[in-house]
PDB file of C-alpha atoms in Angstrom:
ATOM      1  CA  LEU A 161      14.998  -1.555   7.209  1.00  0.00           C
ATOM      2  CA  GLU A 162      16.325   1.642   8.767  1.00  0.00           C
ATOM      3  CA  THR A 163      18.040   2.698   5.536  1.00  0.00           C
ATOM      4  CA  TYR A 164      14.848   1.940   3.526  1.00  0.00           C
ATOM      5  CA  LEU A 165      12.549   3.796   5.881  1.00  0.00           C
ATOM      6  CA  SER A 166      14.784   6.806   6.056  1.00  0.00           C
ATOM      7  CA  LYS A 167      14.531   7.061   2.243  1.00  0.00           C
ATOM      8  CA  VAL A 168      10.825   6.135   1.739  1.00  0.00           C
ATOM      9  CA  VAL A 169       9.369   7.773   4.855  1.00  0.00           C
ATOM     10  CA  SER A 170      11.745  10.698   5.036  1.00  0.00           C
ATOM     11  CA  ASN A 171      10.879  13.807   7.067  1.00  0.00           C
ATOM     12  CA  THR A 172      10.292  15.683   3.841  1.00  0.00           C
ATOM     13  CA  ARG A 173       7.707  13.046   2.645  1.00  0.00           C
ATOM     14  CA  VAL A 174       5.973  13.027   5.984  1.00  0.00           C
ATOM     15  CA  LYS A 175       5.538  16.806   5.884  1.00  0.00           C
ATOM     16  CA  LYS A 176       4.396  16.663   2.278  1.00  0.00           C
ATOM     17  CA  ALA A 177       1.910  13.854   3.159  1.00  0.00           C
ATOM     18  CA  GLN A 178       0.481  15.944   5.931  1.00  0.00           C
ATOM     19  CA  LYS A 179       0.037  18.916   3.563  1.00  0.00           C
ATOM     20  CA  LYS A 180      -1.608  16.746   0.946  1.00  0.00           C
ATOM     21  CA  LEU A 181      -3.994  15.064   3.506  1.00  0.00           C
ATOM     22  CA  THR A 182      -5.178  18.532   4.620  1.00  0.00           C
ATOM     23  CA  GLU A 183      -5.272  19.950   0.999  1.00  0.00           C
ATOM     24  CA  HIS A 184      -7.481  17.129  -0.281  1.00  0.00           C
ATOM     25  CA  LYS A 185      -9.479  16.445   2.921  1.00  0.00           C
ATOM     26  CA  LYS A 186     -12.913  16.878   1.337  1.00  0.00           C
ATOM     27  CA  ILE A 187     -12.518  14.353  -1.511  1.00  0.00           C
ATOM     28  CA  LEU A 188     -10.505  11.979   0.614  1.00  0.00           C
ATOM     29  CA  ASN A 189     -13.257  11.850   3.189  1.00  0.00           C
ATOM     30  CA  GLU A 190     -15.829  11.224   0.432  1.00  0.00           C
ATOM     31  CA  VAL A 191     -13.717   8.369  -0.969  1.00  0.00           C
ATOM     32  CA  SER A 192     -13.032   7.085   2.518  1.00  0.00           C
ATOM     33  CA  LYS A 193     -16.746   6.905   3.282  1.00  0.00           C
ATOM     34  CA  LYS A 194     -17.580   5.164   0.034  1.00  0.00           C
ATOM     35  CA  PHE A 195     -14.926   2.477   0.145  1.00  0.00           C
ATOM     36  CA  GLY A 196     -14.195   2.191   3.896  1.00  0.00           C
ATOM     37  CA  VAL A 197     -10.518   3.089   3.659  1.00  0.00           C
ATOM     38  CA  GLN A 198      -8.947   5.667   5.932  1.00  0.00           C
ATOM     39  CA  PRO A 199      -7.634   8.680   4.109  1.00  0.00           C
ATOM     40  CA  ARG A 200      -4.162   8.482   5.665  1.00  0.00           C
ATOM     41  CA  PHE A 201      -3.531   5.018   3.941  1.00  0.00           C
ATOM     42  CA  ILE A 202      -4.714   6.377   0.575  1.00  0.00           C
ATOM     43  CA  VAL A 203      -2.226   9.266   0.815  1.00  0.00           C
ATOM     44  CA  ALA A 204       0.550   6.947   2.160  1.00  0.00           C
ATOM     45  CA  LEU A 205       0.292   4.641  -0.748  1.00  0.00           C
ATOM     46  CA  TRP A 206       0.017   7.600  -3.208  1.00  0.00           C
ATOM     47  CA  GLY A 207       3.165   9.216  -1.697  1.00  0.00           C
ATOM     48  CA  ILE A 208       5.301   6.137  -1.548  1.00  0.00           C
ATOM     49  CA  GLU A 209       4.341   4.854  -5.009  1.00  0.00           C
ATOM     50  CA  THR A 210       4.870   8.102  -6.998  1.00  0.00           C
ATOM     51  CA  ASN A 211       5.718  10.888  -4.510  1.00  0.00           C
ATOM     52  CA  PHE A 212       2.136  12.102  -4.631  1.00  0.00           C
ATOM     53  CA  GLY A 213       1.864  11.820  -8.484  1.00  0.00           C
ATOM     54  CA  GLN A 214       5.239  13.430  -9.134  1.00  0.00           C
ATOM     55  CA  HIS A 215       7.118  10.517 -10.546  1.00  0.00           C
ATOM     56  CA  THR A 216       4.789   8.192 -12.573  1.00  0.00           C
ATOM     57  CA  GLY A 217       7.367   6.930 -15.016  1.00  0.00           C
ATOM     58  CA  GLY A 218       8.142   8.067 -18.495  1.00  0.00           C
ATOM     59  CA  PHE A 219       8.258   4.753 -20.468  1.00  0.00           C
ATOM     60  CA  PRO A 220       5.693   4.091 -23.178  1.00  0.00           C
ATOM     61  CA  VAL A 221       3.730   1.197 -21.511  1.00  0.00           C
ATOM     62  CA  ILE A 222       3.038  -0.645 -24.758  1.00  0.00           C
ATOM     63  CA  ALA A 223       6.620  -0.745 -25.853  1.00  0.00           C
ATOM     64  CA  ALA A 224       7.863  -1.622 -22.345  1.00  0.00           C
ATOM     65  CA  LEU A 225       5.403  -4.505 -22.055  1.00  0.00           C
ATOM     66  CA  ALA A 226       6.024  -5.742 -25.577  1.00  0.00           C
ATOM     67  CA  THR A 227       9.743  -5.833 -24.815  1.00  0.00           C
ATOM     68  CA  LEU A 228       9.252  -7.786 -21.575  1.00  0.00           C
ATOM     69  CA  ALA A 229       6.809 -10.116 -23.331  1.00  0.00           C
ATOM     70  CA  HIS A 230       9.668 -11.015 -25.775  1.00  0.00           C
ATOM     71  CA  ASP A 231      12.141 -11.594 -22.957  1.00  0.00           C
ATOM     72  CA  GLY A 232      11.979 -15.272 -21.811  1.00  0.00           C
ATOM     73  CA  ARG A 233      12.008 -14.838 -18.034  1.00  0.00           C
ATOM     74  CA  ARG A 234       8.289 -13.929 -17.449  1.00  0.00           C
ATOM     75  CA  SER A 235       7.081 -13.635 -21.058  1.00  0.00           C
ATOM     76  CA  SER A 236       3.680 -15.197 -20.518  1.00  0.00           C
ATOM     77  CA  TYR A 237       2.867 -12.772 -17.651  1.00  0.00           C
ATOM     78  CA  PHE A 238       3.910  -9.659 -19.610  1.00  0.00           C
ATOM     79  CA  ARG A 239       2.169 -10.914 -22.714  1.00  0.00           C
ATOM     80  CA  GLY A 240      -1.105 -11.020 -20.731  1.00  0.00           C
ATOM     81  CA  GLU A 241      -0.342  -7.496 -19.382  1.00  0.00           C
ATOM     82  CA  LEU A 242       0.336  -6.281 -22.875  1.00  0.00           C
ATOM     83  CA  LEU A 243      -3.073  -7.499 -23.961  1.00  0.00           C
ATOM     84  CA  ASN A 244      -4.708  -5.862 -20.907  1.00  0.00           C
ATOM     85  CA  ALA A 245      -2.921  -2.543 -21.818  1.00  0.00           C
ATOM     86  CA  LEU A 246      -4.357  -2.709 -25.307  1.00  0.00           C
ATOM     87  CA  GLN A 247      -7.844  -3.276 -23.889  1.00  0.00           C
ATOM     88  CA  ILE A 248      -7.452  -0.209 -21.642  1.00  0.00           C
ATOM     89  CA  ILE A 249      -6.608   1.858 -24.843  1.00  0.00           C
ATOM     90  CA  GLU A 250      -9.455   0.300 -26.826  1.00  0.00           C
ATOM     91  CA  GLU A 251     -11.841   1.181 -24.006  1.00  0.00           C
ATOM     92  CA  GLY A 252     -10.730   4.816 -24.277  1.00  0.00           C
ATOM     93  CA  HIS A 253      -9.380   5.442 -20.869  1.00  0.00           C
ATOM     94  CA  ILE A 254      -5.993   6.755 -22.331  1.00  0.00           C
ATOM     95  CA  SER A 255      -4.333   7.258 -25.605  1.00  0.00           C
ATOM     96  CA  PRO A 256      -1.335   5.223 -26.619  1.00  0.00           C
ATOM     97  CA  LYS A 257       0.843   8.374 -26.709  1.00  0.00           C
ATOM     98  CA  ASN A 258      -0.133   9.274 -23.102  1.00  0.00           C
ATOM     99  CA  MET A 259      -0.029   5.724 -21.629  1.00  0.00           C
ATOM    100  CA  LYS A 260       3.263   6.181 -19.755  1.00  0.00           C
ATOM    101  CA  GLY A 261       4.581   4.202 -16.787  1.00  0.00           C
ATOM    102  CA  SER A 262       7.470   2.412 -15.256  1.00  0.00           C
ATOM    103  CA  TRP A 263       9.920   0.157 -17.257  1.00  0.00           C
ATOM    104  CA  ALA A 264       7.802  -2.821 -16.085  1.00  0.00           C
ATOM    105  CA  GLY A 265       4.493  -1.335 -17.154  1.00  0.00           C
ATOM    106  CA  ALA A 266       3.144  -0.016 -13.784  1.00  0.00           C
ATOM    107  CA  MET A 267       1.022   3.002 -14.633  1.00  0.00           C
ATOM    108  CA  GLY A 268      -0.193   6.340 -13.371  1.00  0.00           C
ATOM    109  CA  GLN A 269      -0.221   7.963  -9.908  1.00  0.00           C
ATOM    110  CA  SER A 270      -1.161   4.631  -8.351  1.00  0.00           C
ATOM    111  CA  GLN A 271       1.264   2.515 -10.229  1.00  0.00           C
ATOM    112  CA  PHE A 272      -1.256  -0.157 -11.359  1.00  0.00           C
ATOM    113  CA  MET A 273      -0.263  -2.807 -13.767  1.00  0.00           C
ATOM    114  CA  PRO A 274      -2.767  -3.171 -16.535  1.00  0.00           C
ATOM    115  CA  SER A 275      -4.483  -6.161 -14.894  1.00  0.00           C
ATOM    116  CA  SER A 276      -4.913  -4.146 -11.647  1.00  0.00           C
ATOM    117  CA  PHE A 277      -6.237  -1.268 -13.668  1.00  0.00           C
ATOM    118  CA  LEU A 278      -8.998  -3.354 -15.207  1.00  0.00           C
ATOM    119  CA  SER A 279      -9.875  -4.859 -11.870  1.00  0.00           C
ATOM    120  CA  TYR A 280      -9.722  -1.870  -9.510  1.00  0.00           C
ATOM    121  CA  ALA A 281      -9.335   1.532 -11.383  1.00  0.00           C
ATOM    122  CA  TYR A 282     -12.364   3.574 -10.658  1.00  0.00           C
ATOM    123  CA  ASP A 283     -14.032   6.469 -12.623  1.00  0.00           C
ATOM    124  CA  TYR A 284     -14.915   8.609  -9.620  1.00  0.00           C
ATOM    125  CA  ASN A 285     -15.812  11.785 -11.570  1.00  0.00           C
ATOM    126  CA  GLY A 286     -18.130   9.875 -13.927  1.00  0.00           C
ATOM    127  CA  ASP A 287     -16.558  11.045 -17.277  1.00  0.00           C
ATOM    128  CA  GLY A 288     -16.441   7.482 -18.610  1.00  0.00           C
ATOM    129  CA  ARG A 289     -12.612   7.180 -18.249  1.00  0.00           C
ATOM    130  CA  ARG A 290     -10.700   5.572 -15.446  1.00  0.00           C
ATOM    131  CA  ASP A 291      -7.946   8.129 -15.339  1.00  0.00           C
ATOM    132  CA  ILE A 292      -5.113   7.232 -12.848  1.00  0.00           C
ATOM    133  CA  TRP A 293      -2.614   9.430 -14.694  1.00  0.00           C
ATOM    134  CA  THR A 294      -4.065  13.031 -14.290  1.00  0.00           C
ATOM    135  CA  THR A 295      -7.451  12.869 -12.489  1.00  0.00           C
ATOM    136  CA  ARG A 296      -6.806  12.959  -8.743  1.00  0.00           C
ATOM    137  CA  ASN A 297     -10.286  11.952  -7.723  1.00  0.00           C
ATOM    138  CA  ASP A 298      -9.929   8.749  -9.886  1.00  0.00           C
ATOM    139  CA  VAL A 299      -6.510   8.075  -8.365  1.00  0.00           C
ATOM    140  CA  PHE A 300      -7.768   8.259  -4.779  1.00  0.00           C
ATOM    141  CA  ALA A 301     -10.860   6.176  -5.580  1.00  0.00           C
ATOM    142  CA  SER A 302      -8.785   3.599  -7.397  1.00  0.00           C
ATOM    143  CA  ILE A 303      -6.373   3.152  -4.533  1.00  0.00           C
ATOM    144  CA  ALA A 304      -9.345   2.844  -2.094  1.00  0.00           C
ATOM    145  CA  ASN A 305     -11.172   0.513  -4.318  1.00  0.00           C
ATOM    146  CA  TYR A 306      -8.181  -1.821  -4.542  1.00  0.00           C
ATOM    147  CA  LEU A 307      -7.845  -1.932  -0.695  1.00  0.00           C
ATOM    148  CA  SER A 308     -11.514  -2.404  -0.191  1.00  0.00           C
ATOM    149  CA  SER A 309     -11.611  -5.198  -2.758  1.00  0.00           C
ATOM    150  CA  VAL A 310      -8.874  -7.224  -1.044  1.00  0.00           C
ATOM    151  CA  GLY A 311     -10.597  -6.981   2.312  1.00  0.00           C
ATOM    152  CA  TRP A 312      -9.531  -3.709   3.989  1.00  0.00           C
ATOM    153  CA  ARG A 313     -11.069  -2.910   7.304  1.00  0.00           C
ATOM    154  CA  ASP A 314     -11.365   0.714   8.423  1.00  0.00           C
ATOM    155  CA  ASP A 315     -12.041  -0.235  12.043  1.00  0.00           C
ATOM    156  CA  MET A 316      -8.370  -1.104  12.580  1.00  0.00           C
ATOM    157  CA  THR A 317      -4.876   0.104  11.759  1.00  0.00           C
ATOM    158  CA  TRP A 318      -2.077  -1.813   9.988  1.00  0.00           C
ATOM    159  CA  GLY A 319      -0.151  -3.030  12.977  1.00  0.00           C
ATOM    160  CA  ARG A 320       2.521  -1.690  15.390  1.00  0.00           C
ATOM    161  CA  GLU A 321       6.181  -1.958  16.488  1.00  0.00           C
ATOM    162  CA  VAL A 322       6.460  -3.964  19.722  1.00  0.00           C
ATOM    163  CA  LEU A 323       9.112  -5.068  22.207  1.00  0.00           C
ATOM    164  CA  ALA A 324       9.595  -8.867  22.398  1.00  0.00           C
ATOM    165  CA  PRO A 325      11.323 -10.526  25.391  1.00  0.00           C
ATOM    166  CA  SER A 326      14.593 -12.298  24.712  1.00  0.00           C
ATOM    167  CA  THR A 327      12.979 -15.594  25.939  1.00  0.00           C
ATOM    168  CA  LEU A 328      10.452 -15.430  22.965  1.00  0.00           C
ATOM    169  CA  ASN A 329      11.701 -16.911  19.640  1.00  0.00           C
ATOM    170  CA  ALA A 330      10.223 -14.097  17.529  1.00  0.00           C
ATOM    171  CA  LYS A 331      12.159 -15.147  14.487  1.00  0.00           C
ATOM    172  CA  ASN A 332      10.571 -18.563  14.552  1.00  0.00           C
ATOM    173  CA  LEU A 333       7.105 -17.349  15.144  1.00  0.00           C
ATOM    174  CA  SER A 334       7.548 -14.689  12.377  1.00  0.00           C
ATOM    175  CA  GLU A 335       8.669 -17.280   9.846  1.00  0.00           C
ATOM    176  CA  LYS A 336       5.751 -19.666  10.730  1.00  0.00           C
ATOM    177  CA  LYS A 337       3.315 -16.669  10.515  1.00  0.00           C
ATOM    178  CA  THR A 338       1.769 -17.811  13.802  1.00  0.00           C
ATOM    179  CA  VAL A 339      -1.491 -15.903  14.396  1.00  0.00           C
ATOM    180  CA  LYS A 340      -2.537 -15.204  17.947  1.00  0.00           C
ATOM    181  CA  GLN A 341      -4.967 -12.814  19.810  1.00  0.00           C
ATOM    182  CA  MET A 342      -3.609  -9.754  21.471  1.00  0.00           C
ATOM    183  CA  SER A 343      -4.143 -11.114  24.930  1.00  0.00           C
ATOM    184  CA  GLU A 344      -2.080 -14.201  24.010  1.00  0.00           C
ATOM    185  CA  TRP A 345       0.867 -11.997  22.826  1.00  0.00           C
ATOM    186  CA  GLN A 346       0.539  -9.995  26.004  1.00  0.00           C
ATOM    187  CA  LYS A 347       0.882 -13.191  28.143  1.00  0.00           C
ATOM    188  CA  LEU A 348       4.022 -14.150  25.986  1.00  0.00           C
ATOM    189  CA  GLY A 349       5.672 -10.863  27.143  1.00  0.00           C
ATOM    190  CA  LEU A 350       5.108  -8.597  24.131  1.00  0.00           C
ATOM    191  CA  ARG A 351       4.777  -4.847  25.007  1.00  0.00           C
ATOM    192  CA  LEU A 352       4.415  -1.545  23.257  1.00  0.00           C
ATOM    193  CA  THR A 353       7.707   0.163  22.447  1.00  0.00           C
ATOM    194  CA  ASP A 354       7.226   2.426  25.576  1.00  0.00           C
ATOM    195  CA  GLY A 355       6.938  -0.694  27.693  1.00  0.00           C
ATOM    196  CA  ASN A 356       3.134  -0.359  28.337  1.00  0.00           C
ATOM    197  CA  ASP A 357       0.743  -3.279  27.886  1.00  0.00           C
ATOM    198  CA  LEU A 358      -0.740  -4.092  24.424  1.00  0.00           C
ATOM    199  CA  PRO A 359      -4.103  -2.710  23.489  1.00  0.00           C
ATOM    200  CA  LYS A 360      -6.973  -4.552  25.124  1.00  0.00           C
ATOM    201  CA  ARG A 361      -8.859  -5.113  21.901  1.00  0.00           C
ATOM    202  CA  ASN A 362      -8.488  -8.770  20.970  1.00  0.00           C
ATOM    203  CA  LEU A 363      -7.477  -8.466  17.330  1.00  0.00           C
ATOM    204  CA  LYS A 364      -5.765 -11.397  15.705  1.00  0.00           C
ATOM    205  CA  SER A 365      -2.286 -10.624  14.628  1.00  0.00           C
ATOM    206  CA  ARG A 366       1.100 -12.182  13.759  1.00  0.00           C
ATOM    207  CA  LEU A 367       4.730 -11.233  14.470  1.00  0.00           C
ATOM    208  CA  VAL A 368       6.798  -9.757  11.631  1.00  0.00           C
ATOM    209  CA  VAL A 369      10.626  -9.609  11.982  1.00  0.00           C
ATOM    210  CA  PRO A 370      11.615  -8.228   8.614  1.00  0.00           C
ATOM    211  CA  GLU A 371      15.355  -8.257   8.780  1.00  0.00           C
ATOM    212  CA  ARG A 372      15.938 -12.006   8.504  1.00  0.00           C
ATOM    213  CA  GLY A 373      14.694 -12.621  11.912  1.00  0.00           C
ATOM    214  CA  GLN A 374      16.717  -9.928  13.667  1.00  0.00           C
ATOM    215  CA  GLY A 375      16.167  -6.245  14.610  1.00  0.00           C
ATOM    216  CA  ARG A 376      12.840  -4.573  15.008  1.00  0.00           C
ATOM    217  CA  VAL A 377       9.695  -6.591  15.781  1.00  0.00           C
ATOM    218  CA  PHE A 378       6.120  -5.767  14.590  1.00  0.00           C
ATOM    219  CA  LEU A 379       2.631  -7.075  15.327  1.00  0.00           C
ATOM    220  CA  ALA A 380       0.777  -7.224  12.018  1.00  0.00           C
ATOM    221  CA  TYR A 381      -2.967  -6.991  11.784  1.00  0.00           C
ATOM    222  CA  GLU A 382      -5.205  -8.055   8.892  1.00  0.00           C
ATOM    223  CA  ASN A 383      -4.714  -4.831   7.053  1.00  0.00           C
ATOM    224  CA  TYR A 384      -0.968  -5.431   6.989  1.00  0.00           C
ATOM    225  CA  ASN A 385      -1.685  -8.497   4.938  1.00  0.00           C
ATOM    226  CA  ASN A 386      -3.839  -6.428   2.564  1.00  0.00           C
ATOM    227  CA  ILE A 387      -0.902  -4.044   2.006  1.00  0.00           C
ATOM    228  CA  LEU A 388       1.139  -7.071   1.065  1.00  0.00           C
ATOM    229  CA  LYS A 389      -1.392  -7.793  -1.627  1.00  0.00           C
ATOM    230  CA  TRP A 390      -0.429  -4.478  -3.194  1.00  0.00           C
ATOM    231  CA  ASN A 391       3.319  -5.163  -2.825  1.00  0.00           C
ATOM    232  CA  ARG A 392       4.715  -8.405  -1.215  1.00  0.00           C
ATOM    233  CA  SER A 393       7.531  -6.624   0.483  1.00  0.00           C
ATOM    234  CA  ASN A 394       7.646  -6.410   4.333  1.00  0.00           C
ATOM    235  CA  PHE A 395       9.693  -3.260   4.070  1.00  0.00           C
ATOM    236  CA  PHE A 396       7.103  -1.730   1.783  1.00  0.00           C
ATOM    237  CA  ALA A 397       4.187  -2.634   4.007  1.00  0.00           C
ATOM    238  CA  ILE A 398       5.890  -1.257   7.100  1.00  0.00           C
ATOM    239  CA  ALA A 399       6.771   1.985   5.262  1.00  0.00           C
ATOM    240  CA  VAL A 400       3.135   2.509   4.301  1.00  0.00           C
ATOM    241  CA  GLY A 401       1.956   1.905   7.839  1.00  0.00           C
ATOM    242  CA  SER A 402       4.721   4.111   9.304  1.00  0.00           C
ATOM    243  CA  LEU A 403       3.822   7.030   6.938  1.00  0.00           C
ATOM    244  CA  ALA A 404       0.134   6.606   7.653  1.00  0.00           C
ATOM    245  CA  ASP A 405       0.807   6.735  11.337  1.00  0.00           C
ATOM    246  CA  GLN A 406       2.812   9.831  11.123  1.00  0.00           C
ATOM    247  CA  ILE A 407       0.084  11.771   9.258  1.00  0.00           C
ATOM    248  CA  ARG A 408      -2.862  10.381  11.233  1.00  0.00           C
ATOM    249  CA  ALA A 409      -3.329  13.673  13.313  1.00  0.00           C
ATOM    250  CA  TYR A 410      -4.078  15.517  10.012  1.00  0.00           C
ATOM    251  CA  GLU A 411      -6.934  13.226   8.947  1.00  0.00           C
TER     252      GLU A 411
END
């Protein structure tokens, strides 16, 4: 986890995220109000997925998906994504030449698979195209629309790192995805990393111990599970939350 976070949530990326949050404050606040997603999480996902639109992938999406559809391992899934990509072109959102993405077909500054594009990409500027490649307003709105659609709540954060007593079997509770209220975790001995009591607000949360039951311990709220719907990696979700936390003051 430490190695992953040092690369994905580096000091350079944190500083750049702070700058981007300030630079695009007006549109981010508009999108935030419309979709109910805090600007810092939009910027965090944008930054981690493509380094703020800098690395979107140079593979022709149609060719990449056709290749993967021919490969036997997940051919039916990629065949479906290929048909979705063709639909996106037919609807006029992007030309075949400009439809570039990752080797697996994830596209644009938000790295949506074609199915996610059809479900969540958003035409914020109203030009008739959902452009997650070059139109920043559409990129921000698409990220926010995705999170909003899967149940994001803007009245809470993602979670937080905590200290767990040695008497608590955090690994077992994490693996079982045991959900408890904050007051219950407090009674079991969990504390903030500075040793202070947990917040008084009685949110439901679960323990996450990402490194095979060892190392750092996190209390994950409902929004953490929503980040996992974007990418099912605990490391990824913690990175998004950590980056969002470190740029919060600039919101």
